[in-house]
CSV table of C-alpha atoms (C1' of nucleotides) in Angstrom, one decimal:
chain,number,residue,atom,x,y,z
A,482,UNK,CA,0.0,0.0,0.0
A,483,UNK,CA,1.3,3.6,-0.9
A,484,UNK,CA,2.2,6.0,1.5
A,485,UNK,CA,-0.7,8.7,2.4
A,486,UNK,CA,0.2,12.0,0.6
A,487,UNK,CA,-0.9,14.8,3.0
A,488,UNK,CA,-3.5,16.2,0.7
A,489,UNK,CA,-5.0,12.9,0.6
A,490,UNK,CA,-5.3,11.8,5.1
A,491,UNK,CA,-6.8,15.7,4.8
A,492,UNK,CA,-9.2,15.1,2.2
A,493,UNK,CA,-10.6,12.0,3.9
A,494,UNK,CA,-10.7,14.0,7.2
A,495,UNK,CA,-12.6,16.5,5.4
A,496,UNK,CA,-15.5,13.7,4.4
A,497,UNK,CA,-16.0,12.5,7.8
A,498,UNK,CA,-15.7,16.0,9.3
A,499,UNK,CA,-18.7,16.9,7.0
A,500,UNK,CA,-20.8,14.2,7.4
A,501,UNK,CA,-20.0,15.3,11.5
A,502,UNK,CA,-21.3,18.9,10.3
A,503,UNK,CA,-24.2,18.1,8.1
A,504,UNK,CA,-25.8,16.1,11.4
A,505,UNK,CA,-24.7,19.1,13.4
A,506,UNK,CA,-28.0,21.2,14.5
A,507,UNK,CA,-25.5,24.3,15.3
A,508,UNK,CA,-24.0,24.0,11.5
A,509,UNK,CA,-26.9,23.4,9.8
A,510,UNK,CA,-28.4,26.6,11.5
A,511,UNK,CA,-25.8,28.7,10.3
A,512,UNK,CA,-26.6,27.6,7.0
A,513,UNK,CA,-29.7,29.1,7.3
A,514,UNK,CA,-29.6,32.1,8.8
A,515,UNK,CA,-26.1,32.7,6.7
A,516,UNK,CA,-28.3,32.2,3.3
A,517,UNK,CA,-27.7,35.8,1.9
A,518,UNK,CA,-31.9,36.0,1.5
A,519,UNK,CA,-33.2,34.0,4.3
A,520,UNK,CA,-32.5,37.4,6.9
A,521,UNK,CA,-34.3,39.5,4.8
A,522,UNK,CA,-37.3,37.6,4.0
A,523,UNK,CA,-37.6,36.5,7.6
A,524,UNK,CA,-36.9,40.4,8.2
A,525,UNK,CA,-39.4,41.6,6.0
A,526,UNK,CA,-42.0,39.0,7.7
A,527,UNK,CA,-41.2,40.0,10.8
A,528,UNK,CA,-43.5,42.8,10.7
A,529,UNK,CA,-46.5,40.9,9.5
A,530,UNK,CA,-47.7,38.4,6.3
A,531,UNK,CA,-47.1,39.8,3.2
A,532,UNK,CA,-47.7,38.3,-0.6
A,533,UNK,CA,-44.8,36.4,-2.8
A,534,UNK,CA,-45.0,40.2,-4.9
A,535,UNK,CA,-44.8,41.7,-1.7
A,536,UNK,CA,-41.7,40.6,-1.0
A,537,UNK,CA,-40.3,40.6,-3.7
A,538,UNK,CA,-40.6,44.2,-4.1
A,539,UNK,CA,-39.3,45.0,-0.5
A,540,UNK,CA,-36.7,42.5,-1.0
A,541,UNK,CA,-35.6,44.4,-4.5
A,542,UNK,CA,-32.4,42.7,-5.5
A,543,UNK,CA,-33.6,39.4,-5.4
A,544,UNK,CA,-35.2,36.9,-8.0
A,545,UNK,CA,-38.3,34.9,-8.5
A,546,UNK,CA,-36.1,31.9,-8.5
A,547,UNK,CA,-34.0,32.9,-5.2
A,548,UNK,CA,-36.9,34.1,-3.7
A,549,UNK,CA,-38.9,30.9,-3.9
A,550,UNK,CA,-36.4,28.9,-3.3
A,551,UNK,CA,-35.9,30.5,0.2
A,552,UNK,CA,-39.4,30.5,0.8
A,553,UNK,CA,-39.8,27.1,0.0
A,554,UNK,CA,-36.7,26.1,2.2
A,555,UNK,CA,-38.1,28.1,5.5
A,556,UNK,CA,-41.6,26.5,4.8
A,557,UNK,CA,-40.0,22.9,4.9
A,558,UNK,CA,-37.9,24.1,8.4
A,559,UNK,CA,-41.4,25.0,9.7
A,560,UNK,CA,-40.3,28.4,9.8
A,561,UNK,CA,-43.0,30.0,7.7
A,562,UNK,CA,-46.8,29.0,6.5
A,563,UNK,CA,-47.9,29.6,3.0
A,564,UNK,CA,-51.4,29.5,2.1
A,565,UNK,CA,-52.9,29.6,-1.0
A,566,UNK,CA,-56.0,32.1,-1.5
A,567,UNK,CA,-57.9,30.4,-5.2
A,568,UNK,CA,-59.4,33.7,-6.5
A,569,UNK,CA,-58.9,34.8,-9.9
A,570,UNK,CA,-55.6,35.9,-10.0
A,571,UNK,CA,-54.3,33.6,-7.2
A,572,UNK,CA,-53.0,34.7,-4.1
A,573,UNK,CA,-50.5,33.5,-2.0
A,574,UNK,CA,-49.7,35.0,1.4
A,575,UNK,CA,-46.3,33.8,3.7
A,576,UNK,CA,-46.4,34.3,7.4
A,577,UNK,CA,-43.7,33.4,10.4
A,578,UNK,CA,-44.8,30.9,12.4
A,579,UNK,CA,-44.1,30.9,16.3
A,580,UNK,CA,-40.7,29.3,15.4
A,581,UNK,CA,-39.8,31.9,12.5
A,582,UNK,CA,-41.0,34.8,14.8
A,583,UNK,CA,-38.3,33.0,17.5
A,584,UNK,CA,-35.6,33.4,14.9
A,585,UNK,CA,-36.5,36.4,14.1
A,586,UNK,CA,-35.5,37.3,17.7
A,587,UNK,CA,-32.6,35.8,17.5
A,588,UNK,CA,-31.9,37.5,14.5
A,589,UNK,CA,-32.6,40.4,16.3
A,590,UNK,CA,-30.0,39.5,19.0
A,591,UNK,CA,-27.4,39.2,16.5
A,592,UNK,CA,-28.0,42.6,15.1
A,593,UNK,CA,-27.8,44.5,18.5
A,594,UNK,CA,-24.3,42.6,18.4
A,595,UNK,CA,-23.3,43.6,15.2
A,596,UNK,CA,-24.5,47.6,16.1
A,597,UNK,CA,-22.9,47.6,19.7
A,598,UNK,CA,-19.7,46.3,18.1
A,599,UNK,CA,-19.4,47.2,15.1
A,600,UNK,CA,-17.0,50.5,15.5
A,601,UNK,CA,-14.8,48.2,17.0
A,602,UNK,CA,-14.3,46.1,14.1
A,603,UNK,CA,-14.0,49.3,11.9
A,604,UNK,CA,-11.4,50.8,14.1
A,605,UNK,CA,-9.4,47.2,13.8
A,606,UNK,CA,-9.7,47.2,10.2
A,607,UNK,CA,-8.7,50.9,9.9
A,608,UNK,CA,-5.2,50.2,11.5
A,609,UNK,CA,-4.4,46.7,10.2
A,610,UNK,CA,-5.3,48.2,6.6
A,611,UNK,CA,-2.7,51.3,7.5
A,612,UNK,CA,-0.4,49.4,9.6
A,613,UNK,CA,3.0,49.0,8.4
A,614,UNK,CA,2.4,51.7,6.0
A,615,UNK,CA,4.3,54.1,8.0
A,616,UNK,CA,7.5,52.0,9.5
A,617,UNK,CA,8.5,52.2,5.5
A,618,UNK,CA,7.3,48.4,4.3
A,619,UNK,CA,4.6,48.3,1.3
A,620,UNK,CA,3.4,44.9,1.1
A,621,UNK,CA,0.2,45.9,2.3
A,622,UNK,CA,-0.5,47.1,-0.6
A,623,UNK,CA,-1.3,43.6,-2.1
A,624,UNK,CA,-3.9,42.7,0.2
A,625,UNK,CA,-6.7,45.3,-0.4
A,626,UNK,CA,-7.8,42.7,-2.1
B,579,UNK,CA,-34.8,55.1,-25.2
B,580,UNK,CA,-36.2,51.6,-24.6
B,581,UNK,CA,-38.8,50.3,-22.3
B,582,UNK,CA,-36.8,48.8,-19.6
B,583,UNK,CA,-37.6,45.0,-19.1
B,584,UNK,CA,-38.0,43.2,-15.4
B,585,UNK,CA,-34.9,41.9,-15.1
B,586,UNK,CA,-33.2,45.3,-16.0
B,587,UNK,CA,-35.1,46.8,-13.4
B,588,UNK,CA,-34.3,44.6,-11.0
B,589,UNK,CA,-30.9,44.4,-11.8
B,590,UNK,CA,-30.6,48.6,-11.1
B,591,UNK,CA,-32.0,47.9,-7.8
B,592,UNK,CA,-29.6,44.7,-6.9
B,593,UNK,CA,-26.9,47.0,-7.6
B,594,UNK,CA,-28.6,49.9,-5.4
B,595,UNK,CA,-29.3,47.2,-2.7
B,596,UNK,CA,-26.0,45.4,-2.9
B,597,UNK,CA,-24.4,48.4,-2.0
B,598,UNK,CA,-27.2,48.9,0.8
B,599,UNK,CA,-25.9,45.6,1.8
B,600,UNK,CA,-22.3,46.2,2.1
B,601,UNK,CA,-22.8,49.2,4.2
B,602,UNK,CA,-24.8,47.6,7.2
B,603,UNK,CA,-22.9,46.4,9.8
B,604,UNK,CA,-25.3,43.5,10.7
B,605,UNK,CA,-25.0,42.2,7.2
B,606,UNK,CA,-21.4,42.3,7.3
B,607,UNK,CA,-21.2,40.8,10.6
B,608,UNK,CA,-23.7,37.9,9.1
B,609,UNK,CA,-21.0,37.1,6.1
B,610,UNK,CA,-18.8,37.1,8.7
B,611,UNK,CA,-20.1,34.3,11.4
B,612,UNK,CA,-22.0,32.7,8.1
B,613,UNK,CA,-18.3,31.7,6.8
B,614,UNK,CA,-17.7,28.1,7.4
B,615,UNK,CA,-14.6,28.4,8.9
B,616,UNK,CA,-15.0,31.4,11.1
B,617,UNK,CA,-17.0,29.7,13.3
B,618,UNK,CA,-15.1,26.8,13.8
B,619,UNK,CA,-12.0,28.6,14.2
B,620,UNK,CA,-13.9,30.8,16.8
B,621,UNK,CA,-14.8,27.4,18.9
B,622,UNK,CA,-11.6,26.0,18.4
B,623,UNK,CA,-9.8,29.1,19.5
B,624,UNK,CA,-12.8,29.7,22.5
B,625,UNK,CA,-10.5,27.5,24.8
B,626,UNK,CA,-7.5,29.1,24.5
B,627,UNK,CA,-4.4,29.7,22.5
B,628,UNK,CA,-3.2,27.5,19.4
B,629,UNK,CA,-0.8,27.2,17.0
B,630,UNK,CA,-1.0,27.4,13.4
B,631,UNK,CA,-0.6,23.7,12.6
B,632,UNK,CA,-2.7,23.0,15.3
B,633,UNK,CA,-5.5,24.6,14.5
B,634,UNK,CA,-5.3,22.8,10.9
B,635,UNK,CA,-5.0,19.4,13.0
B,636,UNK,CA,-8.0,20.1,15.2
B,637,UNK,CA,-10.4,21.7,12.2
B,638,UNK,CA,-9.5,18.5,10.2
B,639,UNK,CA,-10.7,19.6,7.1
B,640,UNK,CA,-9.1,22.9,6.5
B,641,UNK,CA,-6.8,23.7,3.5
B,642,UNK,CA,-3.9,25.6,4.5
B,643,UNK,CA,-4.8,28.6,2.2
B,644,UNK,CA,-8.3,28.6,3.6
B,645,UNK,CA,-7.3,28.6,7.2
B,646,UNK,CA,-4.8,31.4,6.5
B,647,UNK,CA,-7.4,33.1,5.1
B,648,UNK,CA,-10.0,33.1,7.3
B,649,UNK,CA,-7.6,34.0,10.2
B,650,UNK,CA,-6.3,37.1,8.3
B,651,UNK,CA,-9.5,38.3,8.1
B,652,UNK,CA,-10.4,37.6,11.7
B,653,UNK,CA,-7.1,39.4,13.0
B,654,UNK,CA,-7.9,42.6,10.2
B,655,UNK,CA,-11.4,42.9,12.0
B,656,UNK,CA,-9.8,42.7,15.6
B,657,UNK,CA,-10.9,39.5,16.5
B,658,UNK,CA,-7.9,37.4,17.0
B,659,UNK,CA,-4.2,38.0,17.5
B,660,UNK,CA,-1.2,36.8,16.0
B,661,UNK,CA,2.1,36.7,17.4
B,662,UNK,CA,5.2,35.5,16.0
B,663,UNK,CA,8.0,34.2,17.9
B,664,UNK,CA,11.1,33.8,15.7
B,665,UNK,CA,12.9,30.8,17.2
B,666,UNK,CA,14.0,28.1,15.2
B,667,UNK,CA,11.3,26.7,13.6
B,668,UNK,CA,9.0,29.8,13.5
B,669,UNK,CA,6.0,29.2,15.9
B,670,UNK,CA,2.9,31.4,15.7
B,671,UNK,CA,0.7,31.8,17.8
B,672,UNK,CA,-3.4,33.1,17.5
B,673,UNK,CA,-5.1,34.1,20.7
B,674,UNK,CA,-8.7,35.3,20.6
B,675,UNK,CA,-8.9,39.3,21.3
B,676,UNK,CA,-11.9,40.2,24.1
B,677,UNK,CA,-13.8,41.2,20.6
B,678,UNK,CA,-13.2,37.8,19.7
B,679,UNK,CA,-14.5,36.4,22.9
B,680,UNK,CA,-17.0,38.5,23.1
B,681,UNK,CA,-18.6,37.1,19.2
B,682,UNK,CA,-17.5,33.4,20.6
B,683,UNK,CA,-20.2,33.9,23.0
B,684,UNK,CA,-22.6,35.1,20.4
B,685,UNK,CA,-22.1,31.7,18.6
B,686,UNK,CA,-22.6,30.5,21.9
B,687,UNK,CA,-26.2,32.0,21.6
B,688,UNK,CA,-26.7,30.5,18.1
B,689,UNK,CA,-25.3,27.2,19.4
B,690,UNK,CA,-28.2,27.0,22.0
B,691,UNK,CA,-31.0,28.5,19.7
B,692,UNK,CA,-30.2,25.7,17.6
B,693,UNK,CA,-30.3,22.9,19.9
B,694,UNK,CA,-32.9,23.9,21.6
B,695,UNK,CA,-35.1,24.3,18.1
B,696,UNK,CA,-33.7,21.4,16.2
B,697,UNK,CA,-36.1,19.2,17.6
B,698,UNK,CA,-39.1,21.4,15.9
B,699,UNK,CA,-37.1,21.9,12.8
B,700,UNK,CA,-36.8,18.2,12.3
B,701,UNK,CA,-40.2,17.6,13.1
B,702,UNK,CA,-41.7,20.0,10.2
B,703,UNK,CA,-39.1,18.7,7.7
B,704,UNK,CA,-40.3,15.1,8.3
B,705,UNK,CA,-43.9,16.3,7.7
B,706,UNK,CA,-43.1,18.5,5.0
B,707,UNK,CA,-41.2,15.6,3.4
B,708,UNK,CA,-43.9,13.0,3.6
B,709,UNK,CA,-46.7,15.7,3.2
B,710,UNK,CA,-48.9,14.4,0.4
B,711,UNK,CA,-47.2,10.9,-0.2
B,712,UNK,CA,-50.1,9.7,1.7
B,713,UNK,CA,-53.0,12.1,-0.9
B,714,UNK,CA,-51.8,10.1,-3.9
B,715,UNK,CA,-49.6,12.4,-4.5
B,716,UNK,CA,-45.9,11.5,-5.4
B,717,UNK,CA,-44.2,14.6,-7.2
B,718,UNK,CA,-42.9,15.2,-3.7
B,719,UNK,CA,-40.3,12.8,-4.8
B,720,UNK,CA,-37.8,14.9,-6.9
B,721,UNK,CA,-37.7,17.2,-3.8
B,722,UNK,CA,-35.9,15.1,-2.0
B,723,UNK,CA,-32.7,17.0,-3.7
C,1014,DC,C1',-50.1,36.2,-10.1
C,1015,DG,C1',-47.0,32.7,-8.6
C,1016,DG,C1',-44.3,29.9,-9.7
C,1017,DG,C1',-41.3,25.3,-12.3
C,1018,DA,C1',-37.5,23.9,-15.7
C,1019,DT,C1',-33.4,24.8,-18.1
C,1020,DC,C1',-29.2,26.9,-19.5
C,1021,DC,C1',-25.2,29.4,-18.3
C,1022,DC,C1',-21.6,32.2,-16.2
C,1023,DG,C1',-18.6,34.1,-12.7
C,1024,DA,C1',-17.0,33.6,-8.0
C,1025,DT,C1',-14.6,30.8,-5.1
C,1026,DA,C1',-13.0,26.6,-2.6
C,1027,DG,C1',-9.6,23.4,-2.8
C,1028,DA,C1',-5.6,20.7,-4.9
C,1029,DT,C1',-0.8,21.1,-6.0
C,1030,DA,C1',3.6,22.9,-5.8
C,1031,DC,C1',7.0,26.1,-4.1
C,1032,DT,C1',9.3,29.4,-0.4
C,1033,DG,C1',11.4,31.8,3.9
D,459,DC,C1',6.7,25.2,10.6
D,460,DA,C1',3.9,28.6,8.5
D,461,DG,C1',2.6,30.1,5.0
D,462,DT,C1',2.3,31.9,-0.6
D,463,DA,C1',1.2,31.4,-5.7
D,464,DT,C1',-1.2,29.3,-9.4
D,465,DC,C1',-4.6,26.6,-11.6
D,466,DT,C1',-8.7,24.2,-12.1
D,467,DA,C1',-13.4,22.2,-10.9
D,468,DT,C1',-17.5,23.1,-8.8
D,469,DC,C1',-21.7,25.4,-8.0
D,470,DG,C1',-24.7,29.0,-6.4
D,471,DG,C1',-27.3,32.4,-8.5
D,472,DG,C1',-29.3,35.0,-12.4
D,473,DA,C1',-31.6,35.1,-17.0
D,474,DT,C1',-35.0,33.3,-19.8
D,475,DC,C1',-39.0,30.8,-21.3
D,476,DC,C1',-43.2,28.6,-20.1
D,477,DC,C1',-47.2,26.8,-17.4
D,478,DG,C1',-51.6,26.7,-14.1
DNA sequence: CGGGATCCCGATAGATACTG
DNA sequence: CAGTATCTATCGGGATCCCG
């Protein structure tokens, strides 16, 4: 048998270690809440039910595809109800359920986070971006990115 | 000038709103803790100091370039230190900042949202999974992803 | 109005190889 | 040991067309 190269022991650790993360409740949370569109919808609904249009229109940027796929996703986690209203042109109305209006909160929590802290993290960047700029070295320069 | 179409619309205001989204902290804090590595450097780091090479041993699946990245960015936003000692080998050493501790106990929040929910989460998937397999229906099927 | 199906492109993660 | 540089494969997301 042929010595392991390094890439490869890390690439099987990297299978089991996300199999470990998929069954993971904590991971597969932050999943969620880290879909770009799943804050905002659940933002939007936080405030009451609103129509697939609706959002759509306060969410701007995104697109029928995204939005129904996120929609669709929350549904499935229980998160949000959609019911269908039969008239003419139909009608389809999304609302948080208990659970969605619980993330919401904690949502919520993570914002008042970000705002307390947030001039911290923008001082930080400010002098790692301008540190070493002065004692005369330039490499910096490469990693505005 | 021609009629503007949907998607041309909608593509202004993605622009408008992606640059909306840039410039709110709580958005940039969610890209932040959203980033699969962050948060598992964050835990692994939550019980104390580590070495480079360690923290690759201990997150198992890492590629170096992605660990290095992911801890640049956490020391440029003041969340982490790093401190090199030039001795033979070089040895360098990250160390979470109070910032850093401070957002490790945020995760810590996440973390027990998460257990604490999974139970329900699970619960509506199940019945949203099987919802309608039992109505004849079966074009629940190519859902399954 | 509220979607599903399909094609396609750009960003990005990761493999590989090299350096101080 | 602690990275950097380069290349490639993957895949999320948008556009487009169409249906109920």
């Amino acid at each position: 048998m042929a010595t392991k190269t390094a890439a490869q022991r890390r690439e099987q650790a990297r299978i089991e270690y996300d199999a470990f993360l998929k069954s993971c409740p904590t991971n597969q949370l932050l999943d969620r809440i880290s879909d770009k569109w799943v804050s905002l919808v659940v933002a939007a609904l936080a405030t009451g039910p609103m129509r697939y249009s609706d959002l759509g229109r306060k969410i701007a940027g995104v697109s029928p595809k995204m939005l129904t796929q996120t929609l669709r996703s929350l549904e499935r986690d229980g998160l949000l109800t959609r019911s269908v209203t039969p008239s003419v042109p139909v009608r389809v109305d999304y609302e948080l359920t208990t659970l969605g209006d619980n993330l919401a909160r904690l949502l919520t929590a993570v914002k008042d986070w970000a705002e307390t802290h947030f001039d911290e993290v923008r001082e930080a960047r400010e002098r790692y971006d301008t540190e070493g700029a002065d004692t005369g070295a330039d490499e910096v320069r490469a990693r505005q990115k």
